[in-house]
Each structure stands twice: as structure tokens, then as C-alpha cells.
């Protein structure tokens, strides 16, 4: 609870017994974008120690999209709670990677450009097309910027605080 609530800022909005297994607690966190993150926990069970090593078909990591100005806040909270993390520039977005209490990799991603929600998929698909046409290994800022411009949207670049 502490990691998701206090470090990532996701309020715990519901805590109740699992309807199928009453000895298991069902936790619901508000991710801030209309979605819920849910966990089943059994009281007294120890958390996993160390990173998970999932195989093919398993969950590798969970990514959450945050506003760019929250990255510094998240970095500070991670440091305050002695969580290791790394910051990675992913071309069209910037990410913080860390682990939760069970060793699951958590990615906090922030877009480099403002994209309206109803145009997000279209902009990313067009950036992907431009990446392929350019023969680039990954989507870069110029691919997304060109896609946004082609869609007739204003180009609004986010400033990232130091993280």
C-alpha cells in the first residue's frame, strides 16, 4: 500500500475482502487516469525479495503515464523511501524505472509532447509510420513532432524538470 499510495501518489480507494476468497484482501488504487490498479493480498505473507524474472508470456513490467512535472516529485519520493530507480530517455517520452515491493518493474512514463487523448493513438501510429519510413530503430522526437504537425495539431513540447 505504501509504495503505490505514498511513493507513486495513487490513492487507495477501496479495501475489502475478496468476494471469492474472504481471507484474501482486495485492494483498489486510483491510477489518476480513470483506471484502477487492483491487488489481492494475503495478510502475513512476505513480499517477494529482489527483481522478478518473468518468462515469455508473463508480465514484464507495468507502465503508468504521468504528467511531466510529476517526474521530479516521483524521483524525490523514491529517494525518500530508499527505492532505487533509473531515468531513461525513450525518444518520444521519458521514463523512470523502479521496482515495487514484489519485485515487479514499474515504469513511470511522461510524454515529451502534448497530445489530445482522442488523437493519441493516431499520433503514435503516424509517428511509427514515419519511424519505419526513416529506417530508424525507435520512434524519435522528430517522428512524433512530424506526426503531430501532419495531424494539424499544435506542437506543444513539455519541459522536463531535472530528475
Coordinates of N, CA, C and O in Angstrom, one line a residue, residues 46-161:
X46 N 4.8 -12.6 3.2 CA 6.0 -11.8 2.9 C 6.1 -11.4 1.5 O 5.7 -12.1 0.6
X47 N 6.5 -10.1 1.3 CA 6.7 -9.7 -0.1 C 7.9 -10.4 -0.7 O 8.8 -10.9 -0.1
X48 N 7.9 -10.5 -2.0 CA 9.0 -11.1 -2.8 C 10.2 -10.2 -2.6 O 10.1 -9.0 -2.6
X49 N 11.3 -10.8 -2.5 CA 12.6 -10.1 -2.4 C 13.4 -10.1 -3.7 O 13.6 -11.2 -4.2
X50 N 13.8 -9.0 -4.2 CA 14.6 -8.9 -5.4 C 13.7 -8.8 -6.6 O 12.5 -9.0 -6.6
X51 N 14.3 -8.5 -7.8 CA 13.5 -8.4 -9.0 C 12.9 -9.7 -9.5 O 13.5 -10.7 -9.3
X52 N 11.8 -9.6 -10.2 CA 11.2 -10.8 -10.8 C 11.9 -11.0 -12.1 O 12.3 -10.1 -12.8
X53 N 11.9 -12.3 -12.5 CA 12.5 -12.6 -13.8 C 11.4 -13.4 -14.6 O 11.4 -14.6 -14.7
X54 N 10.4 -12.7 -15.2 CA 9.3 -13.3 -15.9 C 9.8 -14.0 -17.2 O 10.7 -13.5 -17.8
X55 N 9.1 -15.1 -17.5 CA 9.4 -15.8 -18.8 C 8.5 -15.3 -19.9 O 7.7 -14.3 -19.7
X56 N 8.6 -15.9 -21.0 CA 7.8 -15.5 -22.1 C 6.3 -15.7 -21.8 O 5.9 -16.7 -21.2
X57 N 5.5 -14.7 -22.1 CA 4.1 -14.7 -21.8 C 3.7 -14.1 -20.4 O 2.5 -14.0 -20.1
X58 N 4.7 -13.8 -19.6 CA 4.4 -13.3 -18.3 C 4.5 -11.7 -18.3 O 5.0 -11.2 -19.3
X59 N 4.1 -11.1 -17.3 CA 4.1 -9.6 -17.2 C 5.6 -9.2 -17.0 O 6.2 -9.7 -16.0
X60 N 6.1 -8.4 -17.8 CA 7.5 -7.9 -17.7 C 7.5 -6.7 -16.8 O 8.3 -6.6 -15.9
X61 N 6.6 -5.7 -17.1 CA 6.5 -4.6 -16.3 C 5.2 -3.9 -16.5 O 4.5 -4.2 -17.5
X62 N 4.8 -3.0 -15.6 CA 3.6 -2.2 -15.7 C 4.1 -0.7 -15.9 O 4.9 -0.2 -15.2
X63 N 3.5 0.0 -16.9 CA 3.8 1.3 -17.2 C 2.6 2.2 -16.9 O 1.5 1.9 -17.2
X64 N 2.9 3.4 -16.3 CA 1.9 4.4 -16.0 C 2.3 5.7 -16.6 O 3.5 6.0 -16.6
X65 N 1.3 6.4 -17.2 CA 1.6 7.7 -17.8 C 1.3 8.8 -16.7 O 0.2 8.8 -16.2
X66 N 2.3 9.6 -16.5 CA 2.2 10.8 -15.6 C 2.5 12.0 -16.4 O 3.1 12.0 -17.4
X67 N 2.0 13.2 -15.8 CA 2.4 14.5 -16.4 C 3.9 14.7 -16.1 O 4.4 14.3 -15.1
X68 N 4.5 15.3 -17.1 CA 6.0 15.6 -17.0 C 6.4 16.2 -15.7 O 7.5 15.9 -15.1
X69 N 5.6 17.2 -15.2 CA 6.0 17.9 -14.0 C 6.0 17.0 -12.7 O 6.5 17.4 -11.7
X70 N 5.4 15.8 -12.8 CA 5.4 14.9 -11.7 C 6.6 14.0 -11.6 O 6.8 13.4 -10.6
X71 N 7.5 14.0 -12.6 CA 8.7 13.1 -12.6 C 9.6 13.5 -11.4 O 10.1 12.6 -10.8
X72 N 9.8 14.8 -11.2 CA 10.7 15.2 -10.1 C 10.1 14.8 -8.8 O 10.8 14.3 -7.9
X73 N 8.8 14.9 -8.6 CA 8.1 14.6 -7.4 C 8.2 13.0 -7.2 O 8.5 12.6 -6.0
X74 N 8.1 12.3 -8.2 CA 8.2 10.8 -8.1 C 9.6 10.4 -7.7 O 9.9 9.6 -6.9
X75 N 10.6 11.0 -8.4 CA 12.0 10.8 -8.1 C 12.3 11.1 -6.6 O 13.0 10.3 -5.9
X76 N 11.8 12.2 -6.1 CA 12.1 12.6 -4.7 C 11.4 11.6 -3.8 O 12.0 11.2 -2.8
X77 N 10.2 11.1 -4.1 CA 9.5 10.2 -3.2 C 10.3 8.8 -3.2 O 10.4 8.2 -2.2
X78 N 10.8 8.4 -4.4 CA 11.5 7.2 -4.5 C 12.8 7.3 -3.6 O 13.1 6.3 -2.8
X79 N 13.5 8.4 -3.7 CA 14.7 8.6 -2.8 C 14.3 8.6 -1.4 O 15.0 8.0 -0.5
X80 N 13.3 9.3 -1.0 CA 12.8 9.4 0.4 C 12.5 8.0 1.0 O 12.7 7.8 2.1
X81 N 12.0 7.1 0.1 CA 11.6 5.8 0.6 C 12.7 4.7 0.3 O 12.4 3.5 0.3
X82 N 13.9 5.2 -0.1 CA 15.1 4.3 -0.4 C 14.8 3.3 -1.5 O 15.2 2.2 -1.4
X83 N 14.1 3.8 -2.5 CA 13.9 2.9 -3.7 C 14.9 3.3 -4.8 O 15.0 4.5 -5.1
X84 N 15.5 2.3 -5.3 CA 16.5 2.6 -6.5 C 15.6 2.8 -7.7 O 14.5 2.3 -7.9
X85 N 16.1 3.6 -8.6 CA 15.4 3.9 -9.9 C 16.4 4.4 -10.9 O 17.6 4.8 -10.6
X86 N 16.0 4.4 -12.2 CA 16.8 4.9 -13.2 C 15.9 5.7 -14.2 O 14.7 5.4 -14.3
X87 N 16.5 6.7 -14.8 CA 15.7 7.6 -15.7 C 16.3 7.3 -17.1 O 17.5 7.3 -17.3
X88 N 15.3 7.1 -18.0 CA 15.7 6.7 -19.4 C 14.9 7.6 -20.4 O 13.7 7.7 -20.3
X89 N 15.7 8.1 -21.4 CA 15.0 8.9 -22.5 C 14.6 7.9 -23.5 O 15.5 7.2 -24.1
X90 N 13.3 7.8 -23.8 CA 12.8 6.8 -24.7 C 12.5 7.4 -26.1 O 11.7 6.8 -26.8
X91 N 13.1 8.5 -26.4 CA 12.8 9.1 -27.7 C 11.6 10.0 -27.7 O 11.7 11.3 -27.8
X92 N 10.4 9.5 -27.6 CA 9.2 10.3 -27.6 C 8.6 10.5 -26.2 O 7.6 11.2 -26.1
X93 N 9.2 9.8 -25.3 CA 8.8 10.0 -23.9 C 10.0 9.8 -23.0 O 11.0 9.3 -23.4
X94 N 9.9 10.2 -21.7 CA 10.9 10.0 -20.7 C 10.4 9.1 -19.7 O 9.2 9.2 -19.3
X95 N 11.2 8.1 -19.1 CA 10.7 7.2 -18.2 C 11.6 7.0 -16.9 O 12.8 7.2 -17.0
X96 N 10.9 6.8 -15.8 CA 11.6 6.4 -14.6 C 11.2 4.9 -14.4 O 10.1 4.5 -14.5
X97 N 12.3 4.1 -14.2 CA 12.1 2.7 -13.9 C 12.4 2.4 -12.4 O 13.5 2.9 -11.9
X98 N 11.6 1.6 -11.8 CA 11.9 1.2 -10.4 C 11.2 -0.2 -10.2 O 10.7 -0.8 -11.2
X99 N 11.2 -0.7 -9.0 CA 10.5 -1.9 -8.6 C 9.6 -1.7 -7.5 O 9.8 -0.9 -6.6
X100 N 8.5 -2.5 -7.5 CA 7.6 -2.4 -6.4 C 8.0 -3.4 -5.3 O 9.1 -4.1 -5.4
X101 N 7.3 -3.6 -4.2 CA 7.6 -4.4 -3.1 C 7.7 -5.9 -3.5 O 8.2 -6.7 -2.7
X102 N 7.1 -6.3 -4.6 CA 7.2 -7.7 -5.0 C 8.2 -7.9 -6.2 O 8.2 -9.0 -6.8
X103 N 9.0 -6.9 -6.5 CA 10.0 -7.1 -7.5 C 9.5 -6.8 -8.9 O 10.2 -7.0 -9.9
X104 N 8.2 -6.4 -9.1 CA 7.7 -6.1 -10.4 C 8.3 -4.8 -10.9 O 8.2 -3.8 -10.1
X105 N 8.8 -4.7 -12.1 CA 9.3 -3.5 -12.7 C 8.1 -2.5 -12.9 O 7.1 -2.9 -13.5
X106 N 8.3 -1.3 -12.5 CA 7.3 -0.2 -12.6 C 7.9 0.9 -13.5 O 9.1 1.3 -13.2
X107 N 7.2 1.3 -14.5 CA 7.7 2.4 -15.4 C 6.8 3.5 -15.2 O 5.5 3.4 -15.3
X108 N 7.3 4.7 -15.0 CA 6.6 6.0 -14.9 C 7.0 6.7 -16.2 O 8.1 7.1 -16.3
X109 N 6.1 6.9 -17.1 CA 6.4 7.5 -18.4 C 5.7 8.8 -18.5 O 4.6 9.0 -18.0
X110 N 6.4 9.8 -19.1 CA 5.8 11.1 -19.4 C 6.1 11.5 -20.8 O 7.3 11.3 -21.3
X111 N 5.1 11.9 -21.5 CA 5.2 12.3 -22.9 C 6.0 13.6 -23.1 O 6.0 14.5 -22.3
X112 N 6.8 13.7 -24.2 CA 7.5 14.9 -24.5 C 6.7 15.9 -25.2 O 7.1 17.1 -25.2
X113 N 5.6 15.5 -25.8 CA 4.7 16.5 -26.4 C 3.3 16.3 -25.9 O 2.8 15.2 -25.5
X114 N 2.5 17.4 -25.9 CA 1.1 17.4 -25.5 C 0.3 16.8 -26.7 O 0.5 17.3 -27.8
X115 N -0.5 15.8 -26.4 CA -1.3 15.1 -27.5 C -2.7 15.0 -26.9 O -2.8 14.3 -25.9
X116 N -3.7 15.5 -27.6 CA -5.1 15.3 -27.1 C -5.4 13.8 -27.0 O -5.0 13.0 -27.9
X117 N -6.1 13.4 -26.0 CA -6.4 12.0 -25.8 C -7.1 11.3 -27.0 O -6.8 10.2 -27.3
X118 N -8.0 12.1 -27.6 CA -8.7 11.5 -28.8 C -7.8 11.4 -30.0 O -8.2 10.8 -31.0
X119 N -6.6 11.9 -30.0 CA -5.7 11.8 -31.1 C -4.4 11.1 -30.8 O -3.6 10.9 -31.7
X120 N -4.3 10.6 -29.6 CA -3.1 9.9 -29.1 C -2.8 8.7 -30.0 O -1.6 8.6 -30.4
X121 N -3.7 7.8 -30.1 CA -3.4 6.6 -30.9 C -3.0 6.9 -32.4 O -2.1 6.3 -32.9
X122 N -3.7 7.9 -32.9 CA -3.5 8.3 -34.3 C -2.1 8.9 -34.4 O -1.3 8.6 -35.4
X123 N -1.7 9.7 -33.5 CA -0.4 10.4 -33.5 C 0.7 9.4 -33.3 O 1.7 9.4 -34.1
X124 N 0.5 8.4 -32.4 CA 1.6 7.4 -32.2 C 1.7 6.5 -33.4 O 2.8 6.1 -33.8
X125 N 0.6 6.1 -34.0 CA 0.6 5.3 -35.2 C 1.3 6.0 -36.4 O 2.1 5.4 -37.1
X126 N 1.0 7.3 -36.5 CA 1.7 8.1 -37.6 C 3.2 8.2 -37.3 O 4.0 8.2 -38.2
X127 N 3.5 8.4 -36.0 CA 5.0 8.5 -35.7 C 5.7 7.2 -36.0 O 6.8 7.2 -36.5
X128 N 5.0 6.1 -35.7 CA 5.5 4.8 -36.0 C 5.8 4.6 -37.6 O 6.8 4.1 -38.0
X129 N 4.8 5.1 -38.3 CA 4.9 5.0 -39.8 C 6.2 5.9 -40.2 O 6.9 5.4 -41.1
X130 N 6.3 7.0 -39.7 CA 7.4 7.9 -40.0 C 8.8 7.3 -39.6 O 9.8 7.4 -40.3
X131 N 8.8 6.6 -38.4 CA 10.0 5.9 -38.0 C 10.4 4.8 -38.9 O 11.6 4.7 -39.3
X132 N 9.4 4.0 -39.4 CA 9.7 2.9 -40.3 C 10.2 3.5 -41.7 O 11.2 3.0 -42.2
X133 N 9.5 4.5 -42.2 CA 10.0 5.2 -43.4 C 11.4 5.7 -43.3 O 12.1 5.7 -44.3
X134 N 11.8 6.2 -42.1 CA 13.1 6.8 -42.0 C 14.1 5.7 -41.7 O 15.3 6.0 -41.7
X135 N 13.7 4.5 -41.4 CA 14.6 3.4 -41.1 C 15.2 3.5 -39.7 O 16.2 2.9 -39.5
X136 N 14.5 4.2 -38.9 CA 15.0 4.4 -37.5 C 14.7 3.2 -36.6 O 13.6 2.5 -36.8
X137 N 15.5 2.9 -35.7 CA 15.4 1.8 -34.8 C 14.2 2.0 -33.8 O 13.5 1.0 -33.4
X138 N 14.0 3.2 -33.4 CA 12.9 3.5 -32.5 C 12.3 4.9 -32.8 O 12.9 5.7 -33.5
X139 N 11.1 5.2 -32.3 CA 10.5 6.4 -32.5 C 11.2 7.5 -31.8 O 11.5 7.4 -30.6
X140 N 11.5 8.6 -32.6 CA 12.3 9.7 -32.0 C 11.4 10.9 -32.0 O 10.3 10.9 -32.6
X141 N 11.9 11.9 -31.3 CA 11.1 13.2 -31.2 C 10.7 13.7 -32.5 O 9.5 14.2 -32.7
X142 N 11.6 13.7 -33.5 CA 11.2 14.3 -34.8 C 10.1 13.5 -35.5 O 9.3 14.1 -36.2
X143 N 10.0 12.2 -35.2 CA 8.9 11.4 -35.8 C 7.6 11.8 -35.2 O 6.6 12.0 -36.0
X144 N 7.5 12.0 -33.9 CA 6.3 12.3 -33.3 C 5.9 13.8 -33.6 O 4.8 14.1 -33.8
X145 N 6.9 14.7 -33.6 CA 6.6 16.1 -33.9 C 6.1 16.2 -35.3 O 5.1 16.9 -35.6
X146 N 6.6 15.5 -36.3 CA 6.1 15.5 -37.7 C 4.7 14.9 -37.7 O 3.9 15.4 -38.5
X147 N 4.4 13.9 -37.0 CA 3.1 13.3 -36.9 C 2.1 14.3 -36.4 O 1.0 14.5 -36.9
X148 N 2.4 14.9 -35.3 CA 1.6 15.9 -34.7 C 1.3 17.1 -35.7 O 0.1 17.5 -35.8
X149 N 2.3 17.5 -36.3 CA 2.2 18.6 -37.3 C 1.3 18.1 -38.5 O 0.4 18.9 -38.9
X150 N 1.5 16.9 -39.0 CA 0.7 16.4 -40.1 C -0.8 16.3 -39.7 O -1.7 16.4 -40.5
X151 N -1.1 16.0 -38.4 CA -2.5 15.9 -38.0 C -3.1 17.3 -37.7 O -4.3 17.4 -37.4
X152 N -2.3 18.4 -38.0 CA -2.8 19.7 -37.8 C -3.0 20.1 -36.4 O -3.7 21.1 -36.1
X153 N -2.2 19.5 -35.5 CA -2.3 19.8 -34.0 C -1.2 20.8 -33.7 O -0.1 20.8 -34.3
X154 N -1.4 21.6 -32.6 CA -0.3 22.5 -32.2 C 0.8 21.7 -31.6 O 0.6 20.6 -30.9
X155 N 2.0 22.1 -31.8 CA 3.2 21.4 -31.3 C 3.5 22.1 -30.0 O 4.0 23.2 -29.9
X156 N 3.2 21.3 -28.9 CA 3.5 21.8 -27.5 C 4.4 20.8 -26.9 O 4.0 19.7 -26.5
X157 N 5.7 21.2 -26.8 CA 6.7 20.4 -26.2 C 6.7 20.6 -24.6 O 6.6 21.7 -24.2
X158 N 6.8 19.5 -23.9 CA 6.9 19.6 -22.4 C 8.3 19.8 -22.0 O 9.2 19.3 -22.6
X159 N 8.4 20.7 -21.0 CA 9.7 20.8 -20.4 C 9.8 19.9 -19.2 O 8.9 19.7 -18.4
X160 N 10.9 19.2 -19.1 CA 11.1 18.2 -18.1 C 12.0 18.8 -17.0 O 13.0 19.3 -17.2
X161 N 11.5 18.7 -15.7 CA 12.4 19.1 -14.6 C 13.5 18.1 -14.5 O 13.5 17.0 -15.0

